[in-house]
Amino acid sequence: MTWQNRYETSKQRLLKDASICKENRKIFAEFFEFEEYKLKRRNQLARLDNACYKTLYLYTINLRNANRWFNNKPWKGLVREDIKRVYDDLEDGRIKNARGKSIADRASYYNKIFKSKPFRIVGKAELAKDVIEFYTRSNEDVRFVTEETFRKMIAILAKPQHLLLFWLAWDLGENIDALLKLTKRDFTRQKNPHTHEAEYLVNLAKGKIKRSRRTRSEPTLYPETVRYADIVLETLQADERLFPFGYHQALKVMRTVVKKTGATCQPVNEPVRWKDLRSGMACHLLKNGWTREEVDARLGHTPNSSALNAYLNYLAIDRQKPKKRLFDSSLEQVQSDLEEARRREKLHGERLERQAEENRELRDELKETQATVRDMKKLIEIAMRKLEGPETQKRATRPKSGTHA
């Protein structure tokens, strides 16, 4: 069933439900007429598309729930005490969902119904804003998958399509609806200009991603993504989708994986959902040195988006930067001192070499001098012997005293 069929069916059931007071059904009808027109004009559409019908369908669920919480009381007659009671019950966890758990996405009810058009129609929006003034998103909104948990999950998968879907969710960080719409034409195989390794450039075009996200092309980061993309894309035609199944089948695969592995997300320790892979990818990149701006761009966020604030606060990324700067500064000082010590050692070594060379030269000169002295001594001895020779001969031939010739 398409989102349009779901919306039309759910809308008719809501507006014709006799258990809902007539006044509120009239309000709901007026709201749907307004919202359908707004979605067409805001998104510059001649006809509502699939994404619009999905939004409208969710409104039918939220309006029915809100009507039940106010005990089917006509919304025009709501007073402060009525709104405060529902607000407190939501915040204190007394209002449960179908699984018996507290309502997690309370912000949707506060921002899209109580403080928005449905309550503006009955003139209660300002009163609701006043009552709900203390609500803020908390770190409970933080939930993500670690790389270790992700790899434990994919270890039990066997089909290439399932493996590729999980790797794309972790690698690109796009939501499951967008990934299921990807076709072979959206993938371009190339070599990374820096690492020279194979990668795919994935085109995330308008019409396949949420309207709040920017259209972009992202290169894959992991060799596993390339490996399974090669297998899946090989047999597909250009406009053929990568995955021969829809959202419900993907949800079934995720639930099976979670059940078999017991995979949970941090810090809430709840079962992993598809969207938790997106936040897990973001946290993984932040912890590995990517800047906030780089992660925002990969996620398709608009510039200066606050979507990562809760994760940055939880991971203490920004608070670790001053410590890293201090460490880097200390490391730079150590390196500087080491370089200075090396320089001094080099100079000292060069000085010793010069002294050794000078000593060698002095020894050579001394040897030469000693040799010269020895030679001079020999020459003197020879000269002395020559001088002494004639004189000795004269003494030998001179007559001795008292004798005659």
Short mmCIF file of C-alpha atoms in Angstrom, two decimals:
data_model
loop_
_atom_site.label_atom_id
_atom_site.label_comp_id
_atom_site.label_asym_id
_atom_site.label_seq_id
_atom_site.Cartn_x
_atom_site.Cartn_y
_atom_site.Cartn_z
CA MET A 1 0.00 0.00 0.00
CA THR A 2 1.36 3.42 -0.95
CA TRP A 3 1.62 6.30 1.51
CA GLN A 4 -1.16 8.04 -0.39
CA ASN A 5 -3.48 5.07 0.11
CA ARG A 6 -2.52 4.83 3.77
CA TYR A 7 -3.18 8.51 4.32
CA GLU A 8 -6.53 8.57 2.50
CA THR A 9 -7.72 5.47 4.37
CA SER A 10 -6.54 6.68 7.78
CA LYS A 11 -7.92 10.17 7.18
CA GLN A 12 -11.39 8.87 6.28
CA ARG A 13 -11.44 6.60 9.32
CA LEU A 14 -10.50 9.51 11.55
CA LEU A 15 -13.01 11.99 10.12
CA LYS A 16 -15.85 9.45 10.12
CA ASP A 17 -15.12 7.97 13.54
CA ALA A 18 -18.34 8.53 15.52
CA SER A 19 -16.48 7.95 18.81
CA ILE A 20 -14.65 11.25 18.21
CA CYS A 21 -16.68 14.37 19.00
CA LYS A 22 -18.00 16.19 15.94
CA GLU A 23 -16.28 19.47 16.87
CA ASN A 24 -12.83 17.87 16.86
CA ARG A 25 -13.46 16.02 13.60
CA LYS A 26 -14.30 19.36 12.01
CA ILE A 27 -11.01 20.77 13.32
CA PHE A 28 -9.11 17.81 11.89
CA ALA A 29 -10.74 18.23 8.48
CA GLU A 30 -9.81 21.92 8.42
CA PHE A 31 -6.26 21.09 9.42
CA PHE A 32 -5.81 18.46 6.68
CA GLU A 33 -7.08 20.88 4.04
CA PHE A 34 -4.58 23.48 5.27
CA GLU A 35 -1.67 21.03 5.55
CA GLU A 36 -2.18 19.53 2.10
CA TYR A 37 -2.13 23.00 0.53
CA LYS A 38 0.90 24.06 2.59
CA LEU A 39 2.92 20.98 1.59
CA LYS A 40 2.20 21.54 -2.10
CA ARG A 41 3.15 25.20 -2.08
CA ARG A 42 6.12 24.93 0.26
CA ASN A 43 7.62 22.14 -1.83
CA GLN A 44 6.62 23.68 -5.16
CA LEU A 45 4.56 20.65 -6.20
CA ALA A 46 1.60 20.46 -8.58
CA ARG A 47 0.52 17.27 -6.76
CA LEU A 48 1.46 15.84 -3.42
CA ASP A 49 4.25 13.29 -3.59
CA ASN A 50 5.03 10.20 -1.54
CA ALA A 51 6.96 12.10 1.14
CA CYS A 52 4.04 14.51 1.66
CA TYR A 53 1.56 11.67 2.07
CA LYS A 54 3.83 10.03 4.62
CA THR A 55 3.86 13.26 6.66
CA LEU A 56 0.09 13.55 6.43
CA TYR A 57 -0.41 9.92 7.42
CA LEU A 58 1.64 10.44 10.58
CA TYR A 59 -0.59 13.41 11.41
CA THR A 60 -3.64 11.14 11.37
CA ILE A 61 -1.99 8.94 14.02
CA ASN A 62 -0.84 11.86 16.18
CA LEU A 63 -4.22 13.63 16.09
CA ARG A 64 -6.05 10.46 17.08
CA ASN A 65 -3.64 9.93 19.99
CA ALA A 66 -3.89 13.53 21.17
CA ASN A 67 -7.70 13.39 21.05
CA ARG A 68 -7.63 10.30 23.27
CA TRP A 69 -5.25 11.94 25.77
CA PHE A 70 -7.67 14.85 26.16
CA ASN A 71 -10.47 12.33 26.74
CA ASN A 72 -12.27 13.38 23.54
CA LYS A 73 -13.04 16.78 25.03
CA PRO A 74 -13.75 19.46 22.39
CA TRP A 75 -10.46 21.25 21.85
CA LYS A 76 -12.12 24.66 21.79
CA GLY A 77 -13.07 24.08 25.42
CA LEU A 78 -9.62 23.08 26.65
CA VAL A 79 -8.25 25.03 29.62
CA ARG A 80 -4.81 25.32 31.16
CA GLU A 81 -5.44 22.40 33.53
CA ASP A 82 -6.33 20.09 30.60
CA ILE A 83 -3.16 20.90 28.68
CA LYS A 84 -0.99 20.77 31.81
CA ARG A 85 -2.39 17.35 32.75
CA VAL A 86 -1.51 15.87 29.35
CA TYR A 87 1.88 17.59 29.35
CA ASP A 88 2.75 16.26 32.83
CA ASP A 89 1.50 12.77 31.97
CA LEU A 90 3.71 12.72 28.87
CA GLU A 91 6.76 13.99 30.73
CA ASP A 92 6.27 11.69 33.73
CA GLY A 93 5.75 8.64 31.55
CA ARG A 94 2.15 7.92 32.55
CA ILE A 95 1.04 8.04 28.91
CA LYS A 96 2.30 4.91 27.12
CA ASN A 97 2.58 3.81 23.52
CA ALA A 98 1.24 0.55 22.09
CA ARG A 99 4.30 -1.33 23.42
CA GLY A 100 3.70 -0.06 26.95
CA LYS A 101 6.63 2.38 26.89
CA SER A 102 6.77 6.14 27.43
CA ILE A 103 6.26 8.33 24.38
CA ALA A 104 9.75 8.97 22.99
CA ASP A 105 8.95 11.57 20.34
CA ARG A 106 7.07 13.99 22.58
CA ALA A 107 8.55 16.92 20.69
CA SER A 108 6.46 16.04 17.62
CA TYR A 109 3.24 16.41 19.62
CA TYR A 110 4.39 19.62 21.30
CA ASN A 111 5.71 21.33 18.16
CA LYS A 112 3.35 19.97 15.47
CA ILE A 113 0.05 19.90 17.34
CA PHE A 114 -0.09 21.67 20.72
CA LYS A 115 1.94 24.72 19.66
CA SER A 116 1.07 24.61 15.96
CA LYS A 117 -1.83 24.80 13.48
CA PRO A 118 -4.28 22.30 15.08
CA PHE A 119 -4.33 24.29 18.33
CA ARG A 120 -4.14 27.62 16.48
CA ILE A 121 -7.43 26.74 14.80
CA VAL A 122 -9.12 26.58 18.21
CA GLY A 123 -7.14 29.50 19.67
CA LYS A 124 -5.17 27.40 22.19
CA ALA A 125 -1.65 27.52 20.70
CA GLU A 126 -0.40 30.39 22.87
CA LEU A 127 -1.81 28.76 26.00
CA ALA A 128 -0.05 25.51 25.08
CA LYS A 129 3.26 27.36 24.53
CA ASP A 130 2.92 28.91 27.97
CA VAL A 131 2.24 25.53 29.61
CA ILE A 132 5.05 23.69 27.76
CA GLU A 133 7.65 26.44 28.17
CA PHE A 134 10.03 24.26 30.23
CA TYR A 135 10.36 21.44 27.71
CA THR A 136 13.82 21.04 26.17
CA ARG A 137 15.44 18.15 24.37
CA SER A 138 17.84 16.28 26.62
CA ASN A 139 20.69 13.84 26.16
CA GLU A 140 18.05 11.09 26.17
CA ASP A 141 17.70 11.96 22.49
CA VAL A 142 21.26 10.68 21.98
CA ARG A 143 21.39 7.10 20.71
CA PHE A 144 23.94 5.62 18.36
CA VAL A 145 25.65 2.37 17.34
CA THR A 146 29.34 1.76 17.97
CA GLU A 147 31.56 0.30 15.26
CA GLU A 148 32.02 -2.83 17.36
CA THR A 149 28.26 -3.39 17.58
CA PHE A 150 27.82 -2.70 13.87
CA ARG A 151 30.44 -5.27 12.88
CA LYS A 152 28.85 -7.80 15.21
CA MET A 153 25.54 -7.24 13.42
CA ILE A 154 26.82 -7.67 9.88
CA ALA A 155 28.76 -10.81 10.86
CA ILE A 156 25.53 -12.87 10.74
CA LEU A 157 24.35 -11.54 7.35
CA ALA A 158 24.79 -13.67 4.24
CA LYS A 159 22.90 -12.07 1.32
CA PRO A 160 24.90 -9.47 -0.66
CA GLN A 161 21.86 -7.13 -0.81
CA HIS A 162 21.49 -7.17 2.98
CA LEU A 163 25.20 -6.67 3.52
CA LEU A 164 25.28 -3.78 1.05
CA LEU A 165 22.26 -2.11 2.67
CA PHE A 166 23.86 -2.24 6.11
CA TRP A 167 27.21 -0.99 4.83
CA LEU A 168 25.58 1.89 2.94
CA ALA A 169 23.64 2.89 6.06
CA TRP A 170 26.87 2.94 8.08
CA ASP A 171 29.05 4.40 5.32
CA LEU A 172 26.82 7.15 3.87
CA GLY A 173 24.68 7.85 6.93
CA GLU A 174 21.47 8.24 4.91
CA ASN A 175 18.08 7.05 6.18
CA ILE A 176 16.66 3.73 5.11
CA ASP A 177 13.92 5.18 2.88
CA ALA A 178 16.51 7.01 0.74
CA LEU A 179 18.81 3.99 0.50
CA LEU A 180 15.99 1.75 -0.71
CA LYS A 181 15.36 4.17 -3.61
CA LEU A 182 18.92 4.07 -4.95
CA THR A 183 19.46 2.72 -8.46
CA LYS A 184 22.53 1.56 -10.34
CA ARG A 185 22.63 4.94 -12.09
CA ASP A 186 23.31 6.63 -8.74
CA PHE A 187 26.66 4.80 -8.39
CA THR A 188 29.89 5.76 -10.17
CA ARG A 189 32.95 3.57 -9.60
CA GLN A 190 36.23 5.46 -9.42
CA LYS A 191 39.68 5.52 -7.83
CA ASN A 192 40.36 7.78 -4.91
CA PRO A 193 42.84 10.46 -6.11
CA HIS A 194 44.81 10.27 -2.84
CA THR A 195 44.80 6.59 -1.85
CA HIS A 196 44.32 5.22 -5.41
CA GLU A 197 41.88 2.65 -3.96
CA ALA A 198 38.51 1.83 -5.53
CA GLU A 199 35.45 3.68 -4.25
CA TYR A 200 31.94 4.57 -5.38
CA LEU A 201 30.63 8.11 -5.73
CA VAL A 202 26.98 7.87 -4.66
CA ASN A 203 24.54 10.50 -5.91
CA LEU A 204 21.92 11.39 -3.29
CA ALA A 205 19.48 13.29 -5.45
CA LYS A 206 16.40 15.33 -4.69
CA GLY A 207 13.31 13.17 -4.56
CA LYS A 208 15.16 10.29 -2.91
CA ILE A 209 16.25 12.01 0.29
CA LYS A 210 14.32 14.01 2.87
CA ARG A 211 13.51 17.54 1.77
CA SER A 212 15.29 18.97 4.80
CA ARG A 213 18.57 17.49 3.56
CA ARG A 214 20.87 18.81 0.88
CA THR A 215 21.35 16.98 -2.39
CA ARG A 216 24.93 15.79 -2.66
CA SER A 217 27.33 13.15 -3.95
CA GLU A 218 29.36 11.27 -1.36
CA PRO A 219 32.32 8.92 -1.88
CA THR A 220 32.18 5.64 0.00
CA LEU A 221 34.68 5.22 2.84
CA TYR A 222 34.95 1.48 3.36
CA PRO A 223 36.30 -1.27 1.07
CA GLU A 224 33.45 -3.54 2.23
CA THR A 225 30.92 -1.14 0.69
CA VAL A 226 32.77 -1.33 -2.63
CA ARG A 227 33.01 -5.13 -2.44
CA TYR A 228 29.27 -5.71 -1.96
CA ALA A 229 28.31 -2.92 -4.36
CA ASP A 230 30.38 -4.64 -7.06
CA ILE A 231 28.45 -7.88 -6.47
CA VAL A 232 24.98 -6.30 -6.43
CA LEU A 233 25.47 -3.80 -9.26
CA GLU A 234 26.97 -6.30 -11.68
CA THR A 235 23.63 -7.82 -12.72
CA LEU A 236 21.47 -4.65 -12.61
CA GLN A 237 20.26 -2.36 -15.37
CA ALA A 238 20.96 1.39 -15.12
CA ASP A 239 17.56 2.37 -13.69
CA GLU A 240 17.05 -0.78 -11.64
CA ARG A 241 16.93 -0.43 -7.86
CA LEU A 242 19.68 -2.03 -5.80
CA PHE A 243 17.28 -3.64 -3.34
CA PRO A 244 14.32 -5.78 -4.50
CA PHE A 245 12.36 -5.13 -1.30
CA GLY A 246 10.74 -2.26 0.57
CA TYR A 247 10.78 -0.68 4.02
CA HIS A 248 8.86 -3.43 5.82
CA GLN A 249 11.25 -6.12 4.59
CA ALA A 250 14.24 -3.97 5.61
CA LEU A 251 12.66 -3.49 9.03
CA LYS A 252 12.17 -7.25 9.32
CA VAL A 253 15.83 -7.85 8.47
CA MET A 254 16.95 -5.33 11.10
CA ARG A 255 14.75 -6.90 13.78
CA THR A 256 16.07 -10.38 12.94
CA VAL A 257 19.68 -9.17 13.19
CA VAL A 258 18.99 -7.43 16.51
CA LYS A 259 17.26 -10.49 17.91
CA LYS A 260 20.12 -12.82 16.96
CA THR A 261 22.94 -10.55 18.13
CA GLY A 262 21.28 -8.70 21.00
CA ALA A 263 22.63 -5.47 19.50
CA THR A 264 21.78 -2.32 21.44
CA CYS A 265 22.66 1.32 20.98
CA GLN A 266 24.35 3.69 23.39
CA PRO A 267 23.68 5.18 25.87
CA VAL A 268 20.05 4.05 26.23
CA ASN A 269 20.80 0.33 25.73
CA GLU A 270 17.73 -0.15 23.52
CA PRO A 271 17.45 -2.35 20.39
CA VAL A 272 19.16 -0.90 17.33
CA ARG A 273 17.03 0.82 14.68
CA TRP A 274 18.00 1.75 11.13
CA LYS A 275 18.33 5.44 12.07
CA ASP A 276 20.83 4.52 14.81
CA LEU A 277 23.34 3.50 12.12
CA ARG A 278 23.22 7.06 10.78
CA SER A 279 24.01 8.59 14.18
CA GLY A 280 26.56 5.83 14.79
CA MET A 281 28.41 6.78 11.62
CA ALA A 282 28.42 10.44 12.68
CA CYS A 283 29.81 9.63 16.14
CA HIS A 284 32.43 7.30 14.66
CA LEU A 285 33.68 10.02 12.30
CA LEU A 286 33.69 12.67 15.04
CA LYS A 287 35.74 10.44 17.33
CA ASN A 288 38.18 9.78 14.48
CA GLY A 289 39.04 13.41 13.86
CA TRP A 290 36.41 14.63 11.40
CA THR A 291 35.27 18.18 12.05
CA ARG A 292 31.68 19.07 12.86
CA GLU A 293 31.35 20.81 9.48
CA GLU A 294 32.63 17.75 7.60
CA VAL A 295 30.21 15.40 9.36
CA ASP A 296 27.30 17.82 8.85
CA ALA A 297 28.08 17.95 5.13
CA ARG A 298 28.18 14.14 4.85
CA LEU A 299 24.87 13.86 6.69
CA GLY A 300 23.26 16.42 4.36
CA HIS A 301 22.57 18.93 7.13
CA THR A 302 22.19 22.60 6.35
CA PRO A 303 25.09 24.87 7.44
CA ASN A 304 25.05 25.74 11.16
CA SER A 305 22.69 22.85 11.89
CA SER A 306 22.22 22.07 15.59
CA ALA A 307 21.48 18.38 14.97
CA LEU A 308 24.90 17.27 16.21
CA ASN A 309 24.87 19.34 19.39
CA ALA A 310 23.58 16.57 21.64
CA TYR A 311 26.13 14.10 20.26
CA LEU A 312 29.03 16.53 20.60
CA ASN A 313 28.01 17.21 24.18
CA TYR A 314 27.63 13.53 25.00
CA LEU A 315 30.95 12.56 23.42
CA ALA A 316 32.61 15.66 24.93
CA ILE A 317 34.36 16.22 21.59
CA ASP A 318 34.56 20.01 22.01
CA ARG A 319 35.70 19.69 25.62
CA GLN A 320 38.49 17.36 24.58
CA LYS A 321 39.91 19.87 22.11
CA PRO A 322 41.47 22.19 24.77
CA LYS A 323 43.10 19.14 26.34
CA LYS A 324 44.36 18.05 22.93
CA ARG A 325 45.73 21.56 22.31
CA LEU A 326 47.52 21.39 25.67
CA PHE A 327 48.90 17.97 24.78
CA ASP A 328 49.93 19.17 21.34
CA SER A 329 51.60 22.22 22.90
CA SER A 330 53.50 20.00 25.36
CA LEU A 331 54.42 17.63 22.56
CA GLU A 332 55.65 20.53 20.44
CA GLN A 333 57.78 21.72 23.37
CA VAL A 334 59.23 18.23 23.84
CA GLN A 335 59.94 18.00 20.13
CA SER A 336 61.53 21.45 20.20
CA ASP A 337 63.71 20.48 23.17
CA LEU A 338 64.66 17.24 21.43
CA GLU A 339 65.59 19.10 18.26
CA GLU A 340 67.67 21.56 20.29
CA ALA A 341 69.43 18.68 22.08
CA ARG A 342 70.09 17.02 18.72
CA ARG A 343 71.45 20.29 17.35
CA ARG A 344 73.76 20.74 20.34
CA GLU A 345 74.89 17.12 20.08
CA LYS A 346 75.60 17.60 16.40
CA LEU A 347 77.60 20.77 17.09
CA HIS A 348 79.49 19.00 19.85
CA GLY A 349 80.22 16.08 17.53
CA GLU A 350 81.43 18.43 14.82
CA ARG A 351 83.64 20.22 17.39
CA LEU A 352 85.13 16.91 18.51
CA GLU A 353 85.77 15.94 14.90
CA ARG A 354 87.56 19.23 14.29
CA GLN A 355 89.64 18.75 17.42
CA ALA A 356 90.47 15.19 16.41
CA GLU A 357 91.52 16.41 12.98
CA GLU A 358 93.62 19.13 14.52
CA ASN A 359 95.23 16.55 16.83
CA ARG A 360 95.98 14.32 13.87
CA GLU A 361 97.57 17.26 12.06
CA LEU A 362 99.62 18.14 15.15
CA ARG A 363 100.77 14.55 15.51
CA ASP A 364 101.76 14.47 11.84
CA GLU A 365 103.61 17.77 12.23
CA LEU A 366 105.28 16.44 15.38
CA LYS A 367 106.34 13.29 13.54
CA GLU A 368 107.69 15.38 10.69
CA THR A 369 109.52 17.62 13.17
CA GLN A 370 110.95 14.61 14.99
CA ALA A 371 112.06 13.12 11.68
CA THR A 372 113.67 16.41 10.74
CA VAL A 373 115.42 16.61 14.09
CA ARG A 374 116.71 13.06 13.68
CA ASP A 375 117.92 13.86 10.20
CA MET A 376 119.64 17.02 11.47
CA LYS A 377 121.27 15.05 14.27
CA LYS A 378 122.62 12.58 11.75
CA LEU A 379 123.93 15.38 9.55
CA ILE A 380 125.59 17.04 12.53
CA GLU A 381 127.20 13.76 13.55
CA ILE A 382 128.49 13.24 10.02
CA ALA A 383 129.76 16.79 9.89
CA MET A 384 131.41 16.42 13.26
CA ARG A 385 133.09 13.25 12.18
CA LYS A 386 134.35 14.95 9.06
CA LEU A 387 135.69 17.86 11.11
CA GLU A 388 137.27 15.57 13.62
CA GLY A 389 139.04 13.41 10.90
CA PRO A 390 141.87 15.79 9.70
CA GLU A 391 142.64 17.01 13.21
CA THR A 392 142.98 13.45 14.43
CA GLN A 393 145.31 12.68 11.52
CA LYS A 394 147.54 15.68 12.37
CA ARG A 395 147.86 14.58 15.94
CA ALA A 396 148.71 11.11 14.75
CA THR A 397 151.64 12.32 12.50
CA ARG A 398 153.02 15.00 14.88
CA PRO A 399 156.37 13.87 16.53
CA LYS A 400 156.27 13.04 20.15
CA SER A 401 158.26 15.20 22.51
CA GLY A 402 162.06 14.21 22.84
CA THR A 403 162.39 12.49 19.52
CA HIS A 404 164.08 13.61 16.35
CA ALA A 405 163.34 13.11 12.82
#
